[in-house]
Amino acid sequence: MKIVVLERGSLGNDISLDGLNQFGEVVICDNAAMEEVSNLVSDADIVLVNKLPMNEETIGNASNIKLICECATGYNNIDLEYCKKKNITVTNVRNYSTSSVAQHTFALLLSVYERLFYYDQFVKNGTYATTNSFSHIAKGFHELDGKTYGIIGLGNIGRQVAKIATAFGCKVIYYSASNNTYDVPYENVDLETILTTSDILSIHCPLTDKTNKLLTYDNIKKMKKDAVIINVGRGPIICEEDLAKALDEDLIAGAGLDVFEVEPIKADNPLLKVKDQNKLVMVPHIGWGSVEARTRLVKDIEESITAFLAGKPRSVVI
């Protein structure tokens, strides 16, 4: 059995892949280039992949592949119809990052909400040492207690975020673009309501035709002037050009972003040119990636391979 790991770098070098050795020969590539894939998987039985495309072009000459393990939940990089035609089983990993993303949501929120970047720099650049006051409150910040916390997408992560928001004293409301309703103690509202009443708007939904460019300039304009947007869902849910414009026009107070329309972010992204960068906290899609979450992910993949080889596949996409 030959296993090829195409994007080891996406899992982090601090997480061991030694558990894969029990299944046979393991070939590990840090971050394979697309043009290398066909050759790398030519004699593979099992392929572990994250973002690289798995289609006729990349795996068409690999006659031995029996299993593709998506090292994530989303699998839009895999041509499922082609894999089905070639009798290749595809698995993914589900619910491994709920705690990590929920925690990260509030790390972003509190950084923006309390203007921590500004105050951190005020101390570190030496300005605080030159003042004659014990405190410095040049930029106002607010408490979460009593605020309305709007959640777009009440899946596992959204529900965990709702619990934490409730613990902070927030009133939680939610909007489902797919019109789902849930047996939860939170009010289900329409898009107009969640935009106009939320003090914090937290995005946790998948990218679909209904959520693509959900937050445009016109929709952001409906929000409160002191509202904050947090996006840990998918980048294209927000029109980045419109968000940059809204921030520059003080239509909302700030945003915390873990995801972007194009990843890695382009050098000419309008968000990088927002006049007051203190309004923004932007990090490179790390919310899913706590040590614990990545450890769970790798363990889940090992369990999926074990189950597949035993003739009882699990976490199967097709």
CSV table of C-alpha atoms in Angstrom, one decimal:
chain,number,residue,atom,x,y,z
A,1,MET,CA,0.0,0.0,0.0
A,2,LYS,CA,1.4,3.4,-1.0
A,3,ILE,CA,0.1,6.6,0.5
A,4,VAL,CA,1.0,10.0,-0.9
A,5,VAL,CA,0.5,13.1,1.2
A,6,LEU,CA,0.4,16.0,-1.2
A,7,GLU,CA,0.1,19.0,1.1
A,8,ARG,CA,1.8,18.1,4.4
A,9,GLY,CA,2.5,21.8,5.0
A,10,SER,CA,-1.3,22.5,5.4
A,11,LEU,CA,-1.3,20.2,8.4
A,12,GLY,CA,1.6,21.9,10.2
A,13,ASN,CA,4.9,20.3,10.9
A,14,ASP,CA,4.2,20.2,14.6
A,15,ILE,CA,1.6,17.4,14.0
A,16,SER,CA,3.0,13.9,13.5
A,17,LEU,CA,2.0,11.8,10.6
A,18,ASP,CA,3.8,8.7,11.9
A,19,GLY,CA,0.5,6.9,12.3
A,20,LEU,CA,0.2,6.6,8.5
A,21,ASN,CA,3.2,4.2,8.5
A,22,GLN,CA,1.1,1.4,9.8
A,23,PHE,CA,-0.6,1.2,6.4
A,24,GLY,CA,2.5,0.9,4.2
A,25,GLU,CA,4.9,3.2,2.3
A,26,VAL,CA,4.3,6.9,2.9
A,27,VAL,CA,5.5,9.6,0.6
A,28,ILE,CA,5.2,13.1,2.0
A,29,CYS,CA,5.3,16.3,0.0
A,30,ASP,CA,5.4,19.6,1.8
A,31,ASN,CA,3.3,21.5,-0.7
A,32,ALA,CA,3.2,19.9,-4.1
A,33,ALA,CA,2.7,22.0,-7.2
A,34,MET,CA,-0.2,21.2,-9.4
A,35,GLU,CA,2.1,20.2,-12.3
A,36,GLU,CA,3.8,17.7,-10.0
A,37,VAL,CA,0.7,15.9,-8.9
A,38,SER,CA,0.2,13.5,-11.8
A,39,ASN,CA,3.7,12.1,-11.4
A,40,LEU,CA,3.6,12.0,-7.6
A,41,VAL,CA,0.4,9.9,-7.5
A,42,SER,CA,1.1,7.7,-10.5
A,43,ASP,CA,1.5,4.6,-8.4
A,44,ALA,CA,-0.3,5.7,-5.2
A,45,ASP,CA,-3.1,3.6,-3.6
A,46,ILE,CA,-4.2,6.3,-1.2
A,47,VAL,CA,-3.9,10.1,-1.6
A,48,LEU,CA,-4.2,12.7,1.1
A,49,VAL,CA,-5.0,16.2,-0.3
A,50,ASN,CA,-6.3,19.5,0.9
A,51,LYS,CA,-6.6,22.2,-1.9
A,52,LEU,CA,-5.0,20.6,-5.0
A,53,PRO,CA,-7.5,19.5,-7.6
A,54,MET,CA,-8.2,15.8,-8.0
A,55,ASN,CA,-9.5,15.4,-11.5
A,56,GLU,CA,-8.8,13.6,-14.8
A,57,GLU,CA,-5.9,15.9,-15.4
A,58,THR,CA,-4.1,15.2,-12.1
A,59,ILE,CA,-5.1,11.6,-11.4
A,60,GLY,CA,-6.1,10.3,-14.8
A,61,ASN,CA,-2.9,8.3,-15.2
A,62,ALA,CA,-3.0,6.9,-11.6
A,63,SER,CA,-4.6,3.5,-12.1
A,64,ASN,CA,-4.0,2.3,-8.5
A,65,ILE,CA,-5.8,5.0,-6.5
A,66,LYS,CA,-8.6,3.5,-4.4
A,67,LEU,CA,-9.1,6.2,-1.8
A,68,ILE,CA,-8.7,10.0,-1.7
A,69,CYS,CA,-8.8,11.5,1.8
A,70,GLU,CA,-9.7,15.2,1.9
A,71,CYS,CA,-7.8,16.7,4.8
A,72,ALA,CA,-10.6,19.1,5.5
A,73,THR,CA,-14.4,19.3,5.5
A,74,GLY,CA,-14.9,21.0,2.1
A,75,TYR,CA,-14.1,18.9,-1.0
A,76,ASN,CA,-14.9,21.2,-3.9
A,77,ASN,CA,-11.3,20.6,-5.2
A,78,ILE,CA,-12.3,17.0,-6.0
A,79,ASP,CA,-14.1,16.0,-9.2
A,80,LEU,CA,-16.6,13.6,-7.6
A,81,GLU,CA,-18.1,12.5,-10.9
A,82,TYR,CA,-14.7,11.5,-12.2
A,83,CYS,CA,-13.9,9.7,-9.0
A,84,LYS,CA,-17.2,7.8,-9.1
A,85,LYS,CA,-16.5,6.8,-12.7
A,86,LYS,CA,-13.1,5.5,-11.6
A,87,ASN,CA,-14.5,3.7,-8.5
A,88,ILE,CA,-12.4,5.9,-6.2
A,89,THR,CA,-13.8,6.4,-2.7
A,90,VAL,CA,-13.6,9.9,-1.3
A,91,THR,CA,-13.7,10.8,2.4
A,92,ASN,CA,-13.5,14.0,4.3
A,93,VAL,CA,-13.2,15.1,8.0
A,94,ARG,CA,-16.1,16.6,9.8
A,95,ASN,CA,-16.6,18.5,13.0
A,96,TYR,CA,-12.9,18.4,14.0
A,97,SER,CA,-12.4,22.2,14.2
A,98,THR,CA,-15.6,23.4,16.0
A,99,SER,CA,-13.9,24.4,19.2
A,100,SER,CA,-11.0,26.0,17.4
A,101,VAL,CA,-13.0,28.1,15.1
A,102,ALA,CA,-15.4,29.2,17.8
A,103,GLN,CA,-12.6,30.3,20.0
A,104,HIS,CA,-10.9,32.0,17.1
A,105,THR,CA,-14.1,33.9,16.4
A,106,PHE,CA,-13.9,35.6,19.8
A,107,ALA,CA,-10.2,36.2,19.5
A,108,LEU,CA,-10.9,38.2,16.3
A,109,LEU,CA,-13.9,39.9,17.8
A,110,LEU,CA,-12.3,41.0,21.0
A,111,SER,CA,-9.2,42.3,19.2
A,112,VAL,CA,-11.4,44.5,17.1
A,113,TYR,CA,-14.0,45.4,19.7
A,114,GLU,CA,-11.5,46.5,22.3
A,115,ARG,CA,-9.1,48.1,19.8
A,116,LEU,CA,-6.3,45.9,21.1
A,117,PHE,CA,-3.9,46.5,18.2
A,118,TYR,CA,-4.0,50.2,18.8
A,119,TYR,CA,-3.4,50.0,22.5
A,120,ASP,CA,-0.8,47.3,22.1
A,121,GLN,CA,1.2,49.5,19.8
A,122,PHE,CA,0.7,52.5,22.1
A,123,VAL,CA,2.6,50.7,24.8
A,124,LYS,CA,5.2,48.9,22.5
A,125,ASN,CA,6.2,52.0,20.5
A,126,GLY,CA,7.2,53.8,23.7
A,127,THR,CA,4.4,56.4,23.7
A,128,TYR,CA,2.9,55.2,26.9
A,129,ALA,CA,6.2,55.6,28.7
A,130,THR,CA,6.2,59.3,27.8
A,131,THR,CA,2.8,60.1,29.2
A,132,ASN,CA,2.0,61.3,32.7
A,133,SER,CA,-1.3,59.3,33.1
A,134,PHE,CA,-1.7,55.8,34.2
A,135,SER,CA,-4.3,55.2,31.5
A,136,HIS,CA,-5.0,56.2,27.9
A,137,ILE,CA,-8.5,55.8,26.4
A,138,ALA,CA,-8.2,57.6,23.0
A,139,LYS,CA,-10.3,55.0,21.2
A,140,GLY,CA,-13.6,54.0,22.8
A,141,PHE,CA,-14.5,50.3,23.1
A,142,HIS,CA,-17.6,48.5,24.3
A,143,GLU,CA,-18.8,45.6,26.4
A,144,LEU,CA,-20.4,42.5,24.8
A,145,ASP,CA,-22.9,42.3,27.7
A,146,GLY,CA,-26.3,43.3,26.4
A,147,LYS,CA,-25.4,43.4,22.8
A,148,THR,CA,-27.2,41.6,19.9
A,149,TYR,CA,-25.0,38.9,18.4
A,150,GLY,CA,-26.2,38.0,14.9
A,151,ILE,CA,-25.0,34.6,13.5
A,152,ILE,CA,-25.3,33.8,9.8
A,153,GLY,CA,-25.2,30.0,9.7
A,154,LEU,CA,-26.2,28.0,12.8
A,155,GLY,CA,-24.3,24.8,12.2
A,156,ASN,CA,-22.1,23.2,14.7
A,157,ILE,CA,-19.7,26.1,14.8
A,158,GLY,CA,-22.4,28.7,14.8
A,159,ARG,CA,-24.1,27.0,17.8
A,160,GLN,CA,-20.9,26.9,19.7
A,161,VAL,CA,-20.4,30.6,19.0
A,162,ALA,CA,-23.9,31.2,20.2
A,163,LYS,CA,-23.2,29.5,23.5
A,164,ILE,CA,-20.1,31.6,24.1
A,165,ALA,CA,-21.9,34.8,23.1
A,166,THR,CA,-24.7,33.9,25.5
A,167,ALA,CA,-22.1,33.5,28.3
A,168,PHE,CA,-20.8,37.0,27.5
A,169,GLY,CA,-24.4,38.3,28.1
A,170,CYS,CA,-25.4,38.7,24.4
A,171,LYS,CA,-28.8,38.3,22.9
A,172,VAL,CA,-28.3,35.8,20.0
A,173,ILE,CA,-30.3,35.9,16.8
A,174,TYR,CA,-29.6,33.9,13.6
A,175,TYR,CA,-30.2,33.9,9.9
A,176,SER,CA,-30.2,30.9,7.6
A,177,ALA,CA,-29.7,31.5,3.9
A,178,SER,CA,-31.0,28.0,3.3
A,179,ASN,CA,-34.2,28.7,5.3
A,180,ASN,CA,-33.3,26.1,7.9
A,181,THR,CA,-34.9,26.3,11.3
A,182,TYR,CA,-33.5,24.7,14.5
A,183,ASP,CA,-34.7,23.7,17.9
A,184,VAL,CA,-32.6,26.3,19.7
A,185,PRO,CA,-33.3,29.1,22.2
A,186,TYR,CA,-32.4,31.8,19.6
A,187,GLU,CA,-34.6,33.8,17.4
A,188,ASN,CA,-34.6,33.0,13.7
A,189,VAL,CA,-34.7,36.3,11.7
A,190,ASP,CA,-34.6,37.4,8.1
A,191,LEU,CA,-31.5,39.0,6.5
A,192,GLU,CA,-32.9,42.5,6.8
A,193,THR,CA,-33.4,42.1,10.6
A,194,ILE,CA,-30.0,40.6,11.3
A,195,LEU,CA,-28.3,43.3,9.3
A,196,THR,CA,-30.2,46.2,11.0
A,197,THR,CA,-30.2,44.9,14.6
A,198,SER,CA,-26.9,43.1,15.1
A,199,ASP,CA,-24.1,44.8,17.1
A,200,ILE,CA,-21.9,41.9,16.0
A,201,LEU,CA,-22.5,40.0,12.8
A,202,SER,CA,-20.7,36.6,12.8
A,203,ILE,CA,-20.4,34.5,9.6
A,204,HIS,CA,-20.3,30.8,9.9
A,205,CYS,CA,-22.2,29.6,6.8
A,206,PRO,CA,-20.8,27.6,3.8
A,207,LEU,CA,-20.3,29.3,0.5
A,208,THR,CA,-23.3,28.6,-1.8
A,209,ASP,CA,-25.1,30.4,-4.5
A,210,LYS,CA,-27.3,32.1,-1.8
A,211,THR,CA,-24.4,33.2,0.3
A,212,ASN,CA,-21.9,34.3,-2.4
A,213,LYS,CA,-21.5,38.1,-2.1
A,214,LEU,CA,-24.1,38.1,0.6
A,215,LEU,CA,-22.6,41.2,2.2
A,216,THR,CA,-22.4,43.9,-0.4
A,217,TYR,CA,-22.0,47.6,0.1
A,218,ASP,CA,-25.8,48.1,0.1
A,219,ASN,CA,-26.3,45.4,2.8
A,220,ILE,CA,-23.4,46.6,5.0
A,221,LYS,CA,-24.9,50.1,4.7
A,222,LYS,CA,-28.0,48.8,6.6
A,223,MET,CA,-25.9,47.9,9.7
A,224,LYS,CA,-25.3,50.0,12.8
A,225,LYS,CA,-22.5,52.5,12.7
A,226,ASP,CA,-20.8,50.8,15.6
A,227,ALA,CA,-21.3,47.2,14.4
A,228,VAL,CA,-18.5,44.7,13.8
A,229,ILE,CA,-18.4,42.0,11.2
A,230,ILE,CA,-16.5,38.7,11.9
A,231,ASN,CA,-16.0,36.3,9.0
A,232,VAL,CA,-14.6,32.8,9.7
A,233,GLY,CA,-16.8,31.2,7.1
A,234,ARG,CA,-15.7,31.7,3.5
A,235,GLY,CA,-14.1,34.8,2.0
A,236,PRO,CA,-16.5,35.4,-1.0
A,237,ILE,CA,-19.5,35.7,1.4
A,238,ILE,CA,-18.3,39.3,1.8
A,239,CYS,CA,-17.5,41.6,-1.2
A,240,GLU,CA,-14.1,42.8,-0.1
A,241,GLU,CA,-14.1,45.9,-2.2
A,242,ASP,CA,-17.5,46.9,-0.6
A,243,LEU,CA,-16.3,46.2,2.9
A,244,ALA,CA,-13.2,48.3,2.4
A,245,LYS,CA,-15.3,51.2,1.1
A,246,ALA,CA,-17.8,50.8,4.0
A,247,LEU,CA,-14.9,50.9,6.6
A,248,ASP,CA,-13.4,54.0,5.0
A,249,GLU,CA,-16.8,55.7,5.1
A,250,ASP,CA,-17.3,54.7,8.7
A,251,LEU,CA,-20.5,52.8,7.9
A,252,ILE,CA,-19.4,50.1,10.5
A,253,ALA,CA,-16.9,50.2,13.3
A,254,GLY,CA,-14.7,47.3,12.2
A,255,ALA,CA,-14.1,43.8,11.0
A,256,GLY,CA,-12.2,40.6,11.8
A,257,LEU,CA,-11.4,38.4,8.9
A,258,ASP,CA,-9.9,34.9,8.8
A,259,VAL,CA,-10.9,34.1,5.2
A,260,PHE,CA,-10.6,35.9,1.9
A,261,GLU,CA,-12.0,35.8,-1.6
A,262,VAL,CA,-8.6,34.6,-2.9
A,263,GLU,CA,-6.2,32.8,-0.6
A,264,PRO,CA,-3.4,33.7,-0.2
A,265,ILE,CA,-4.6,37.3,-0.3
A,266,LYS,CA,-3.6,39.3,-3.3
A,267,ALA,CA,-1.2,42.2,-2.9
A,268,ASP,CA,-3.7,44.6,-4.4
A,269,ASN,CA,-6.6,43.5,-2.1
A,270,PRO,CA,-8.6,46.7,-1.2
A,271,LEU,CA,-8.7,45.7,2.4
A,272,LEU,CA,-4.9,46.2,2.7
A,273,LYS,CA,-5.5,49.9,1.7
A,274,VAL,CA,-8.2,50.7,4.3
A,275,LYS,CA,-7.2,54.1,5.7
A,276,ASP,CA,-7.6,53.1,9.4
A,277,GLN,CA,-6.1,49.6,9.8
A,278,ASN,CA,-7.0,49.7,13.4
A,279,LYS,CA,-10.5,48.9,12.3
A,280,LEU,CA,-9.3,45.6,10.9
A,281,VAL,CA,-7.8,42.4,12.2
A,282,MET,CA,-6.9,40.0,9.3
A,283,VAL,CA,-5.2,36.6,9.7
A,284,PRO,CA,-4.3,33.9,7.1
A,285,HIS,CA,-7.1,31.4,7.5
A,286,ILE,CA,-5.9,29.9,10.7
A,287,GLY,CA,-9.2,29.5,12.7
A,288,TRP,CA,-9.5,25.8,12.0
A,289,GLY,CA,-5.9,25.1,12.9
A,290,SER,CA,-5.3,24.8,16.6
A,291,VAL,CA,-2.9,22.0,17.6
A,292,GLU,CA,-5.8,20.1,19.0
A,293,ALA,CA,-8.0,20.4,15.9
A,294,ARG,CA,-5.2,19.4,13.6
A,295,THR,CA,-4.4,16.4,15.8
A,296,ARG,CA,-8.1,15.4,15.6
A,297,LEU,CA,-8.0,15.8,11.9
A,298,VAL,CA,-5.0,13.5,11.4
A,299,LYS,CA,-6.4,10.9,13.8
A,300,ASP,CA,-9.7,11.0,11.9
A,301,ILE,CA,-8.0,10.4,8.6
A,302,GLU,CA,-6.2,7.4,10.1
A,303,GLU,CA,-9.5,6.0,11.2
A,304,SER,CA,-11.0,6.5,7.8
A,305,ILE,CA,-8.1,4.6,6.1
A,306,THR,CA,-8.4,1.8,8.7
A,307,ALA,CA,-12.2,1.5,8.1
A,308,PHE,CA,-11.7,1.6,4.3
A,309,LEU,CA,-9.2,-1.2,4.3
A,310,ALA,CA,-11.5,-3.2,6.5
A,311,GLY,CA,-14.3,-2.9,4.0
A,312,LYS,CA,-16.3,-0.6,6.1
A,313,PRO,CA,-15.6,2.9,4.8
A,314,ARG,CA,-16.6,5.9,7.0
A,315,SER,CA,-17.0,9.7,6.4
A,316,VAL,CA,-17.6,8.9,2.7
A,317,VAL,CA,-18.4,11.7,0.3
A,318,ILE,CA,-18.9,9.2,-2.5
